């Protein structure tokens, strides 16, 4: 039966009732008229009326509305219980709604995506994936890593009836099994080609057991190309006499001598040295003529074949004889030694610094004359004496004059990455330190500025103390400016981002630039067409432009008469351009670039990597704080952009700032992306609860608000403020610091909001407003950045109360 239709029994009852009514109507007409004509006319009219009504009221059955049940997360947990992937669900507020047992095992329920216990670079990638999932429906991170060595791939999908949830799927990334990848090649085209050339191949585990072997190896070792040798002792298949001649065991002493060569099966790009005790080996055996390995001097054609094979391998390999002379070195070995394109040296010791020649010579002699063994030695190459590298040595037998195999991996890229990681770690540590110092210093400056303002209220221009107080206030403002630079470097300053065009910002600041750089320096401004808008704080962008221009001016003044050319250009950079740049740092998206290029003295290569560090400067003492470029770096990074410097001594420097193109959300109107709070006049007074753990800051704020007509109740920490409210005191506004000992400001406000949900809150803090809003997660709060003046806190409190009472 279709949904929405009445049951058959109900339809039958309705028909009987309707039929009875019609019959009764006909009887009444007959009794009233006693005429057949009238009865027939009435019956016909009644039938026509019924047909019309039936036609008008007949319609298709209405499908029932679907009713959704409230979500039962226990069912979801059961559905996502997988052993191969950790799955978690988060809501719009970033809270963990549910997770399967594997997620709790890997990350615990205390960490909700994207805030997982991984390194900082992985956290940034997870945050970008979360934003992409909310925006596009899906976000993917190929690899995240923890400090304990865990590696995972993460996918975030937007889901739910109202797209209110993200489903995070985390799968473990296991390192590639190089042995499993190599086994199919043993009997493939490569294995057959090597067998025809006289090579037999086998993969041997560290315990000496054969894991896999080519058909050529099985034919020589067992006389049957299809023989299964897996699990057999490798040494049992060979025979070695007193002269170190190696032959096949089944052929006996009359068998042809063999040359044995083994290669550790490792990833050539993996950092660190090789642990031979746990590393499988690829063994190559080649036939030699009579006398090879037994004291003869003539080699068969197998050795040239072996050298040709080794020359094509990406591993840096070389061979030396018992006297330590270099017999052969492939291209990868010479490239790793920093001598690409040069012929192999006479001795391996010619590649290392003087201090390492003796230890390397002794190691080669030891591995050449002793039993077959292997090991590593740390040496410093002449091409890079500052960075030690690992040189692998292995004693080989049965290769004629060759007695030692040398292995060297090109670690240039690894060294560069290590330096970058060390630099990034140092910059992050300095940034955290700078942000912490700036926050504490802001409290001191708030007290100094507030006391100066209160003292100025009691003095007038012309008083003996008025000028001294103004001087203290001016120096305090200068210190506050330095503090803002520290916060900019640590990316903790408060930004007011707007959607804007870079050419407009350049146009607004160009008149200032001409006065800054002087008449001897030519200013050239160029713009691309069809530039995409960017989202940034225009005031901070102007500071970036001014700082770069001032640095360029100083660099050009160090050359001769101080003349030069400063070029500022904007350029459109598409995602295809970023891909062509092959940058491992910048995401492949559209950018608008700001290029600042000068013809100054340039930056020395050893200084180029340090220019963004705070307090690093090449200027004379007293002519620079070293915070200019670090401030630029912090503003650009906090705006989501990237900055790079290219310089050549004597020819000039070019800074390139890449800011991502801003794409407005559907329905969002262009223009300012941040709502500016409207300032209203307020003179109604009110009861204010002031919570601040710094005594001087609390005293200044209390005096300022009291002079403005407010009734102020001070509290030295969050616990005291909460107790005052719980005791029954009524307040119109709470003014509180964020970071306090014991109970902090946000925790105190959450408890007070349980008692009075509508009470307005004004937080005071030296940290960035954007950062605080993300961490606090409390609705309907305002922020007052430190340091502030008496006028600023009075106006801010009035604005908050006016908005709350309006």
mmCIF file of C-alpha atoms in Angstrom, residues 197-551:
data_model
loop_
_atom_site.group_PDB
_atom_site.id
_atom_site.type_symbol
_atom_site.label_atom_id
_atom_site.label_comp_id
_atom_site.label_asym_id
_atom_site.label_seq_id
_atom_site.Cartn_x
_atom_site.Cartn_y
_atom_site.Cartn_z
ATOM 1 C CA UNK A 197 75.856 -10.778 -18.643
ATOM 2 C CA UNK A 198 77.170 -13.266 -16.066
ATOM 3 C CA UNK A 199 75.629 -11.832 -12.883
ATOM 4 C CA UNK A 200 73.632 -13.827 -10.344
ATOM 5 C CA UNK A 201 71.481 -11.865 -7.915
ATOM 6 C CA UNK A 202 70.085 -12.614 -4.470
ATOM 7 C CA UNK A 203 68.653 -10.636 -1.560
ATOM 8 C CA UNK A 204 70.064 -11.784 1.771
ATOM 9 C CA UNK A 205 68.664 -10.857 5.184
ATOM 10 C CA UNK A 206 70.979 -9.676 7.987
ATOM 11 C CA UNK A 207 70.800 -13.157 9.545
ATOM 12 C CA UNK A 208 72.376 -14.636 6.387
ATOM 13 C CA UNK A 209 69.196 -16.271 5.011
ATOM 14 C CA UNK A 210 68.216 -15.918 1.361
ATOM 15 C CA UNK A 211 65.001 -13.923 1.001
ATOM 16 C CA UNK A 212 64.780 -13.969 -2.804
ATOM 17 C CA UNK A 213 66.985 -15.010 -5.730
ATOM 18 C CA UNK A 214 66.974 -14.687 -9.498
ATOM 19 C CA UNK A 215 66.501 -17.709 -11.750
ATOM 20 C CA UNK A 216 70.156 -17.353 -12.821
ATOM 21 C CA UNK A 217 71.241 -17.569 -9.187
ATOM 22 C CA UNK A 218 69.075 -20.669 -8.622
ATOM 23 C CA UNK A 219 70.492 -22.300 -11.772
ATOM 24 C CA UNK A 220 74.103 -21.831 -10.627
ATOM 25 C CA UNK A 221 73.501 -22.588 -6.952
ATOM 26 C CA UNK A 222 71.148 -25.586 -7.266
ATOM 27 C CA UNK A 223 71.285 -26.606 -10.931
ATOM 28 C CA UNK A 224 67.581 -25.779 -11.333
ATOM 29 C CA UNK A 225 66.352 -22.370 -12.442
ATOM 30 C CA UNK A 226 63.048 -23.010 -10.683
ATOM 31 C CA UNK A 227 64.554 -24.105 -7.359
ATOM 32 C CA UNK A 228 63.228 -22.295 -4.272
ATOM 33 C CA UNK A 229 66.151 -21.085 -2.151
ATOM 34 C CA UNK A 230 64.187 -18.876 0.241
ATOM 35 C CA UNK A 231 65.266 -19.438 3.839
ATOM 36 C CA UNK A 232 68.529 -21.220 3.019
ATOM 37 C CA UNK A 233 71.881 -20.070 4.395
ATOM 38 C CA UNK A 234 73.571 -17.940 1.754
ATOM 39 C CA UNK A 235 77.091 -18.993 2.764
ATOM 40 C CA UNK A 236 76.108 -22.689 2.431
ATOM 41 C CA UNK A 237 75.645 -22.130 -1.310
ATOM 42 C CA UNK A 238 79.244 -20.885 -1.717
ATOM 43 C CA UNK A 239 82.712 -22.221 -1.034
ATOM 44 C CA UNK A 240 85.873 -20.265 -0.076
ATOM 45 C CA UNK A 241 89.374 -21.779 -0.080
ATOM 46 C CA UNK A 242 92.510 -20.754 1.778
ATOM 47 C CA UNK A 243 93.397 -18.250 -0.951
ATOM 48 C CA UNK A 244 90.064 -16.444 -0.520
ATOM 49 C CA UNK A 245 88.841 -17.807 -3.858
ATOM 50 C CA UNK A 246 85.047 -18.013 -3.851
ATOM 51 C CA UNK A 247 83.200 -20.592 -5.972
ATOM 52 C CA UNK A 248 79.765 -22.207 -6.085
ATOM 53 C CA UNK A 249 79.474 -25.017 -3.503
ATOM 54 C CA UNK A 250 77.869 -27.472 -5.989
ATOM 55 C CA UNK A 251 80.740 -26.923 -8.474
ATOM 56 C CA UNK A 252 83.462 -27.569 -5.866
ATOM 57 C CA UNK A 253 87.039 -26.361 -6.086
ATOM 58 C CA UNK A 254 87.053 -26.784 -9.884
ATOM 59 C CA UNK A 255 84.357 -24.180 -10.304
ATOM 60 C CA UNK A 256 85.086 -20.791 -11.790
ATOM 61 C CA UNK A 257 86.095 -18.118 -9.253
ATOM 62 C CA UNK A 258 83.393 -15.652 -8.353
ATOM 63 C CA UNK A 259 83.462 -11.941 -7.630
ATOM 64 C CA UNK A 260 81.094 -11.096 -4.802
ATOM 65 C CA UNK A 261 79.623 -7.645 -4.363
ATOM 66 C CA UNK A 262 76.881 -6.569 -1.983
ATOM 67 C CA UNK A 263 74.840 -3.366 -1.767
ATOM 68 C CA UNK A 264 72.801 -2.454 1.323
ATOM 69 C CA UNK A 265 69.116 -2.114 0.400
ATOM 70 C CA UNK A 266 68.467 1.396 1.746
ATOM 71 C CA UNK A 267 66.722 4.534 0.629
ATOM 72 C CA UNK A 268 69.511 6.753 -0.766
ATOM 73 C CA UNK A 269 67.594 9.859 0.368
ATOM 74 C CA UNK A 270 67.134 8.652 3.947
ATOM 75 C CA UNK A 271 69.258 10.596 6.471
ATOM 76 C CA UNK A 272 71.678 8.919 8.855
ATOM 77 C CA UNK A 273 74.179 6.128 8.496
ATOM 78 C CA UNK A 274 73.457 2.537 7.523
ATOM 79 C CA UNK A 275 72.952 -0.050 10.272
ATOM 80 C CA UNK A 276 74.222 -3.193 8.608
ATOM 81 C CA UNK A 277 72.961 -5.407 11.432
ATOM 82 C CA UNK A 278 69.330 -4.804 10.413
ATOM 83 C CA UNK A 279 69.715 -3.945 6.701
ATOM 84 C CA UNK A 280 69.184 -6.589 3.980
ATOM 85 C CA UNK A 281 71.719 -6.704 1.148
ATOM 86 C CA UNK A 282 71.544 -7.177 -2.589
ATOM 87 C CA UNK A 283 74.305 -9.662 -3.514
ATOM 88 C CA UNK A 284 75.792 -9.781 -7.034
ATOM 89 C CA UNK A 285 78.043 -12.665 -8.051
ATOM 90 C CA UNK A 286 80.026 -12.645 -11.311
ATOM 91 C CA UNK A 287 82.328 -15.264 -12.885
ATOM 92 C CA UNK A 288 86.053 -14.488 -13.060
ATOM 93 C CA UNK A 289 88.852 -16.199 -14.974
ATOM 94 C CA UNK A 290 91.237 -18.695 -13.349
ATOM 95 C CA UNK A 291 93.535 -16.933 -10.877
ATOM 96 C CA UNK A 292 91.199 -14.086 -9.936
ATOM 97 C CA UNK A 293 91.020 -13.919 -6.185
ATOM 98 C CA UNK A 294 93.737 -16.520 -5.914
ATOM 99 C CA UNK A 295 96.683 -14.351 -6.698
ATOM 100 C CA UNK A 296 96.267 -13.955 -10.484
ATOM 101 C CA UNK A 297 96.615 -10.596 -12.133
ATOM 102 C CA UNK A 298 94.350 -10.803 -15.185
ATOM 103 C CA UNK A 299 90.664 -10.105 -14.818
ATOM 104 C CA UNK A 300 87.855 -11.347 -16.975
ATOM 105 C CA UNK A 301 85.322 -9.147 -18.709
ATOM 106 C CA UNK A 302 83.105 -9.298 -15.642
ATOM 107 C CA UNK A 303 84.970 -6.466 -13.878
ATOM 108 C CA UNK A 304 84.335 -3.933 -16.682
ATOM 109 C CA UNK A 305 80.712 -5.079 -16.664
ATOM 110 C CA UNK A 306 80.601 -4.513 -12.910
ATOM 111 C CA UNK A 307 82.100 -1.044 -13.209
ATOM 112 C CA UNK A 308 79.592 -0.183 -15.945
ATOM 113 C CA UNK A 309 76.787 -1.334 -13.663
ATOM 114 C CA UNK A 310 78.056 0.636 -10.666
ATOM 115 C CA UNK A 311 78.537 3.776 -12.730
ATOM 116 C CA UNK A 312 74.773 3.933 -13.413
ATOM 117 C CA UNK A 313 73.668 3.502 -9.803
ATOM 118 C CA UNK A 314 72.463 6.576 -7.876
ATOM 119 C CA UNK A 315 74.520 5.435 -4.866
ATOM 120 C CA UNK A 316 77.975 6.943 -4.462
ATOM 121 C CA UNK A 317 80.265 3.895 -4.812
ATOM 122 C CA UNK A 318 84.025 3.517 -5.312
ATOM 123 C CA UNK A 319 86.608 0.714 -5.047
ATOM 124 C CA UNK A 320 90.161 0.787 -3.674
ATOM 125 C CA UNK A 321 92.894 -1.850 -3.695
ATOM 126 C CA UNK A 322 94.843 -3.254 -0.753
ATOM 127 C CA UNK A 323 97.376 -0.430 -0.985
ATOM 128 C CA UNK A 324 94.674 2.197 -0.710
ATOM 129 C CA UNK A 325 94.766 3.340 -4.366
ATOM 130 C CA UNK A 326 91.474 4.323 -5.946
ATOM 131 C CA UNK A 327 90.505 1.893 -8.728
ATOM 132 C CA UNK A 328 87.088 3.202 -9.641
ATOM 133 C CA UNK A 329 84.513 5.842 -8.567
ATOM 134 C CA UNK A 330 81.119 6.392 -10.138
ATOM 135 C CA UNK A 331 79.567 9.763 -10.922
ATOM 136 C CA UNK A 332 77.397 9.772 -7.789
ATOM 137 C CA UNK A 333 80.473 9.241 -5.575
ATOM 138 C CA UNK A 334 82.365 12.160 -7.110
ATOM 139 C CA UNK A 335 79.276 14.376 -6.902
ATOM 140 C CA UNK A 336 78.797 13.536 -3.225
ATOM 141 C CA UNK A 337 82.480 14.306 -2.639
ATOM 142 C CA UNK A 338 82.034 17.766 -4.173
ATOM 143 C CA UNK A 339 84.198 16.934 -7.200
ATOM 144 C CA UNK A 340 81.544 16.459 -9.872
ATOM 145 C CA UNK A 341 83.078 16.242 -13.340
ATOM 146 C CA UNK A 342 86.592 15.523 -12.035
ATOM 147 C CA UNK A 343 88.374 12.186 -12.554
ATOM 148 C CA UNK A 344 88.784 9.950 -9.477
ATOM 149 C CA UNK A 345 91.796 10.913 -7.354
ATOM 150 C CA UNK A 346 94.780 8.622 -6.857
ATOM 151 C CA UNK A 347 93.897 7.929 -3.233
ATOM 152 C CA UNK A 348 90.589 8.310 -1.321
ATOM 153 C CA UNK A 349 92.497 10.417 1.204
ATOM 154 C CA UNK A 350 92.888 13.134 -1.441
ATOM 155 C CA UNK A 351 89.206 13.944 -0.956
ATOM 156 C CA UNK A 352 89.369 14.776 2.768
ATOM 157 C CA UNK A 353 90.985 17.489 4.857
ATOM 158 C CA UNK A 354 94.541 17.066 6.143
ATOM 159 C CA UNK A 355 93.482 16.102 9.671
ATOM 160 C CA UNK A 356 91.347 13.171 8.395
ATOM 161 C CA UNK A 357 93.878 11.683 5.943
ATOM 162 C CA UNK A 358 95.565 9.460 8.549
ATOM 163 C CA UNK A 359 92.378 7.937 10.042
ATOM 164 C CA UNK A 360 90.923 7.277 6.575
ATOM 165 C CA UNK A 361 94.140 5.644 5.321
ATOM 166 C CA UNK A 362 94.250 3.361 8.371
ATOM 167 C CA UNK A 363 90.586 2.408 7.915
ATOM 168 C CA UNK A 364 91.085 1.500 4.222
ATOM 169 C CA UNK A 365 94.124 -0.645 5.079
ATOM 170 C CA UNK A 366 92.276 -2.377 7.933
ATOM 171 C CA UNK A 367 89.213 -3.296 5.815
ATOM 172 C CA UNK A 368 91.407 -4.356 2.885
ATOM 173 C CA UNK A 369 93.652 -6.781 4.762
ATOM 174 C CA UNK A 370 91.385 -8.072 7.530
ATOM 175 C CA UNK A 371 88.342 -10.356 7.334
ATOM 176 C CA UNK A 372 85.365 -9.279 5.229
ATOM 177 C CA UNK A 373 83.576 -6.661 7.323
ATOM 178 C CA UNK A 374 81.930 -3.272 7.022
ATOM 179 C CA UNK A 375 81.660 -0.035 8.958
ATOM 180 C CA UNK A 376 81.470 3.758 8.823
ATOM 181 C CA UNK A 377 83.908 6.571 9.468
ATOM 182 C CA UNK A 378 83.149 10.282 9.844
ATOM 183 C CA UNK A 379 85.339 12.460 7.620
ATOM 184 C CA UNK A 380 85.379 16.088 6.488
ATOM 185 C CA UNK A 381 85.591 16.602 2.756
ATOM 186 C CA UNK A 382 87.849 19.268 1.330
ATOM 187 C CA UNK A 383 84.840 20.664 -0.564
ATOM 188 C CA UNK A 384 82.865 21.218 2.673
ATOM 189 C CA UNK A 385 85.235 21.110 5.656
ATOM 190 C CA UNK A 386 82.593 22.411 8.080
ATOM 191 C CA UNK A 387 80.181 19.485 7.706
ATOM 192 C CA UNK A 388 81.325 15.914 8.601
ATOM 193 C CA UNK A 389 79.937 13.138 6.407
ATOM 194 C CA UNK A 390 79.727 9.365 6.798
ATOM 195 C CA UNK A 391 81.955 7.281 4.549
ATOM 196 C CA UNK A 392 80.988 3.597 4.427
ATOM 197 C CA UNK A 393 83.731 0.988 3.991
ATOM 198 C CA UNK A 394 83.298 -2.710 3.301
ATOM 199 C CA UNK A 395 85.972 -5.318 2.751
ATOM 200 C CA UNK A 396 85.246 -7.469 -0.322
ATOM 201 C CA UNK A 397 86.835 -10.640 -1.578
ATOM 202 C CA UNK A 398 86.998 -12.163 -5.060
ATOM 203 C CA UNK A 399 87.247 -8.899 -7.020
ATOM 204 C CA UNK A 400 90.907 -9.150 -7.971
ATOM 205 C CA UNK A 401 92.769 -5.991 -7.013
ATOM 206 C CA UNK A 402 89.641 -4.444 -5.524
ATOM 207 C CA UNK A 403 89.574 -5.066 -1.798
ATOM 208 C CA UNK A 404 87.552 -2.198 -0.294
ATOM 209 C CA UNK A 405 84.194 -0.817 -1.334
ATOM 210 C CA UNK A 406 83.611 2.847 -0.425
ATOM 211 C CA UNK A 407 80.142 4.390 -0.154
ATOM 212 C CA UNK A 408 79.336 8.080 0.043
ATOM 213 C CA UNK A 409 75.917 9.754 -0.145
ATOM 214 C CA UNK A 410 75.347 13.304 -1.325
ATOM 215 C CA UNK A 411 74.155 15.081 1.821
ATOM 216 C CA UNK A 412 74.033 18.602 0.406
ATOM 217 C CA UNK A 413 70.232 18.747 0.397
ATOM 218 C CA UNK A 414 70.029 17.083 3.796
ATOM 219 C CA UNK A 415 72.507 19.590 5.229
ATOM 220 C CA UNK A 416 70.547 22.482 3.735
ATOM 221 C CA UNK A 417 67.308 21.187 5.239
ATOM 222 C CA UNK A 418 68.973 20.738 8.633
ATOM 223 C CA UNK A 419 70.150 24.327 8.538
ATOM 224 C CA UNK A 420 66.687 25.525 7.565
ATOM 225 C CA UNK A 421 65.079 23.523 10.380
ATOM 226 C CA UNK A 422 67.642 24.830 12.878
ATOM 227 C CA UNK A 423 67.080 28.390 11.668
ATOM 228 C CA UNK A 424 63.299 28.023 11.839
ATOM 229 C CA UNK A 425 63.527 26.531 15.333
ATOM 230 C CA UNK A 426 65.770 29.364 16.474
ATOM 231 C CA UNK A 427 63.468 31.985 14.965
ATOM 232 C CA UNK A 428 60.458 30.381 16.636
ATOM 233 C CA UNK A 429 62.203 30.331 20.018
ATOM 234 C CA UNK A 430 63.270 33.951 19.645
ATOM 235 C CA UNK A 431 59.729 34.882 18.621
ATOM 236 C CA UNK A 432 58.224 33.198 21.680
ATOM 237 C CA UNK A 433 60.761 34.910 23.925
ATOM 238 C CA UNK A 434 60.125 38.289 22.276
ATOM 239 C CA UNK A 435 56.361 37.901 22.628
ATOM 240 C CA UNK A 436 56.639 36.996 26.303
ATOM 241 C CA UNK A 437 59.008 39.872 27.065
ATOM 242 C CA UNK A 438 56.782 42.309 25.151
ATOM 243 C CA UNK A 439 53.683 41.169 27.063
ATOM 244 C CA UNK A 440 55.333 41.709 30.455
ATOM 245 C CA UNK A 441 56.853 44.995 29.324
ATOM 246 C CA UNK A 442 53.428 46.209 28.229
ATOM 247 C CA UNK A 443 52.243 46.029 31.843
ATOM 248 C CA UNK A 444 55.152 48.249 32.926
ATOM 249 C CA UNK A 445 54.484 50.724 30.115
ATOM 250 C CA UNK A 446 50.769 50.802 30.936
ATOM 251 C CA UNK A 447 51.578 51.863 34.502
ATOM 252 C CA UNK A 448 54.119 54.499 33.361
ATOM 253 C CA UNK A 449 51.825 55.995 30.716
ATOM 254 C CA UNK A 450 48.824 55.968 33.057
ATOM 255 C CA UNK A 451 50.704 57.705 35.879
ATOM 256 C CA UNK A 452 52.033 60.315 33.419
ATOM 257 C CA UNK A 453 48.499 60.983 32.195
ATOM 258 C CA UNK A 454 47.212 61.353 35.756
ATOM 259 C CA UNK A 455 50.064 63.711 36.652
ATOM 260 C CA UNK A 456 49.435 65.824 33.537
ATOM 261 C CA UNK A 457 45.861 66.340 34.701
ATOM 262 C CA UNK A 458 47.281 68.198 37.731
ATOM 263 C CA UNK A 459 49.784 70.283 35.737
ATOM 264 C CA UNK A 460 49.426 72.837 32.995
ATOM 265 C CA UNK A 461 51.885 73.903 30.291
ATOM 266 C CA UNK A 462 54.445 76.207 31.844
ATOM 267 C CA UNK A 463 54.748 74.315 35.131
ATOM 268 C CA UNK A 464 58.248 73.256 36.049
ATOM 269 C CA UNK A 465 57.293 69.546 35.982
ATOM 270 C CA UNK A 466 55.052 69.616 32.909
ATOM 271 C CA UNK A 467 57.876 69.320 30.352
ATOM 272 C CA UNK A 468 59.589 66.546 32.351
ATOM 273 C CA UNK A 469 56.390 64.530 32.508
ATOM 274 C CA UNK A 470 55.862 65.000 28.765
ATOM 275 C CA UNK A 471 59.431 63.779 28.162
ATOM 276 C CA UNK A 472 58.771 60.646 30.259
ATOM 277 C CA UNK A 473 55.560 60.061 28.329
ATOM 278 C CA UNK A 474 57.296 60.512 24.954
ATOM 279 C CA UNK A 475 60.029 58.013 25.859
ATOM 280 C CA UNK A 476 57.389 55.578 27.105
ATOM 281 C CA UNK A 477 55.591 55.823 23.776
ATOM 282 C CA UNK A 478 58.896 55.136 22.024
ATOM 283 C CA UNK A 479 59.350 52.041 24.186
ATOM 284 C CA UNK A 480 55.790 51.013 23.327
ATOM 285 C CA UNK A 481 56.693 51.304 19.635
ATOM 286 C CA UNK A 482 59.643 48.947 20.142
ATOM 287 C CA UNK A 483 57.325 46.571 21.988
ATOM 288 C CA UNK A 484 54.926 46.575 19.030
ATOM 289 C CA UNK A 485 57.865 45.674 16.782
ATOM 290 C CA UNK A 486 58.703 42.732 19.014
ATOM 291 C CA UNK A 487 55.082 41.607 18.885
ATOM 292 C CA UNK A 488 55.131 41.997 15.096
ATOM 293 C CA UNK A 489 58.189 39.763 14.847
ATOM 294 C CA UNK A 490 56.577 37.129 17.088
ATOM 295 C CA UNK A 491 53.331 37.473 15.066
ATOM 296 C CA UNK A 492 51.317 38.384 18.164
ATOM 297 C CA UNK A 493 50.337 41.970 17.375
ATOM 298 C CA UNK A 494 46.758 43.063 16.798
ATOM 299 C CA UNK A 495 45.966 43.467 13.095
ATOM 300 C CA UNK A 496 42.953 45.176 11.507
ATOM 301 C CA UNK A 497 42.833 43.394 8.142
ATOM 302 C CA UNK A 498 40.954 44.849 5.177
ATOM 303 C CA UNK A 499 40.436 43.704 1.612
ATOM 304 C CA UNK A 500 42.562 46.077 -0.442
ATOM 305 C CA UNK A 501 44.706 46.553 -3.528
ATOM 306 C CA UNK A 502 48.478 46.864 -3.162
ATOM 307 C CA UNK A 503 48.747 49.747 -5.697
ATOM 308 C CA UNK A 504 46.392 51.800 -3.493
ATOM 309 C CA UNK A 505 48.616 51.276 -0.456
ATOM 310 C CA UNK A 506 51.713 52.227 -2.467
ATOM 311 C CA UNK A 507 49.956 55.349 -3.735
ATOM 312 C CA UNK A 508 49.012 56.416 -0.191
ATOM 313 C CA UNK A 509 52.577 56.083 1.090
ATOM 314 C CA UNK A 510 54.487 57.305 -1.990
ATOM 315 C CA UNK A 511 54.572 60.959 -0.877
ATOM 316 C CA UNK A 512 56.163 59.885 2.406
ATOM 317 C CA UNK A 513 58.711 57.709 0.589
ATOM 318 C CA UNK A 514 59.977 60.606 -1.512
ATOM 319 C CA UNK A 515 60.758 62.587 1.621
ATOM 320 C CA UNK A 516 62.375 59.598 3.318
ATOM 321 C CA UNK A 517 64.760 58.570 0.520
ATOM 322 C CA UNK A 518 65.831 62.095 -0.469
ATOM 323 C CA UNK A 519 66.311 63.826 -3.794
ATOM 324 C CA UNK A 520 69.409 61.883 -4.890
ATOM 325 C CA UNK A 521 67.531 58.577 -5.077
ATOM 326 C CA UNK A 522 65.147 58.018 -7.966
ATOM 327 C CA UNK A 523 61.830 56.358 -7.016
ATOM 328 C CA UNK A 524 60.223 54.226 -9.748
ATOM 329 C CA UNK A 525 56.790 52.651 -9.201
ATOM 330 C CA UNK A 526 55.375 50.001 -11.565
ATOM 331 C CA UNK A 527 52.115 48.037 -11.451
ATOM 332 C CA UNK A 528 50.835 44.926 -13.182
ATOM 333 C CA UNK A 529 47.327 44.721 -14.553
ATOM 334 C CA UNK A 530 44.495 42.577 -13.147
ATOM 335 C CA UNK A 531 46.022 42.306 -9.687
ATOM 336 C CA UNK A 532 44.033 40.279 -7.218
ATOM 337 C CA UNK A 533 42.942 41.861 -3.906
ATOM 338 C CA UNK A 534 44.717 40.914 -0.689
ATOM 339 C CA UNK A 535 43.541 40.877 2.922
ATOM 340 C CA UNK A 536 45.910 42.707 5.239
ATOM 341 C CA UNK A 537 46.184 45.581 7.678
ATOM 342 C CA UNK A 538 46.860 48.691 5.532
ATOM 343 C CA UNK A 539 48.731 50.443 8.343
ATOM 344 C CA UNK A 540 51.036 47.474 8.835
ATOM 345 C CA UNK A 541 51.558 47.135 5.068
ATOM 346 C CA UNK A 542 52.614 50.769 4.977
ATOM 347 C CA UNK A 543 55.115 49.990 7.728
ATOM 348 C CA UNK A 544 56.489 47.112 5.621
ATOM 349 C CA UNK A 545 56.936 49.410 2.616
ATOM 350 C CA UNK A 546 58.539 52.191 4.674
ATOM 351 C CA UNK A 547 60.950 49.838 6.455
ATOM 352 C CA UNK A 548 62.094 48.279 3.178
ATOM 353 C CA UNK A 549 62.488 51.734 1.600
ATOM 354 C CA UNK A 550 64.551 53.040 4.542
ATOM 355 C CA UNK A 551 66.841 49.992 4.397
#
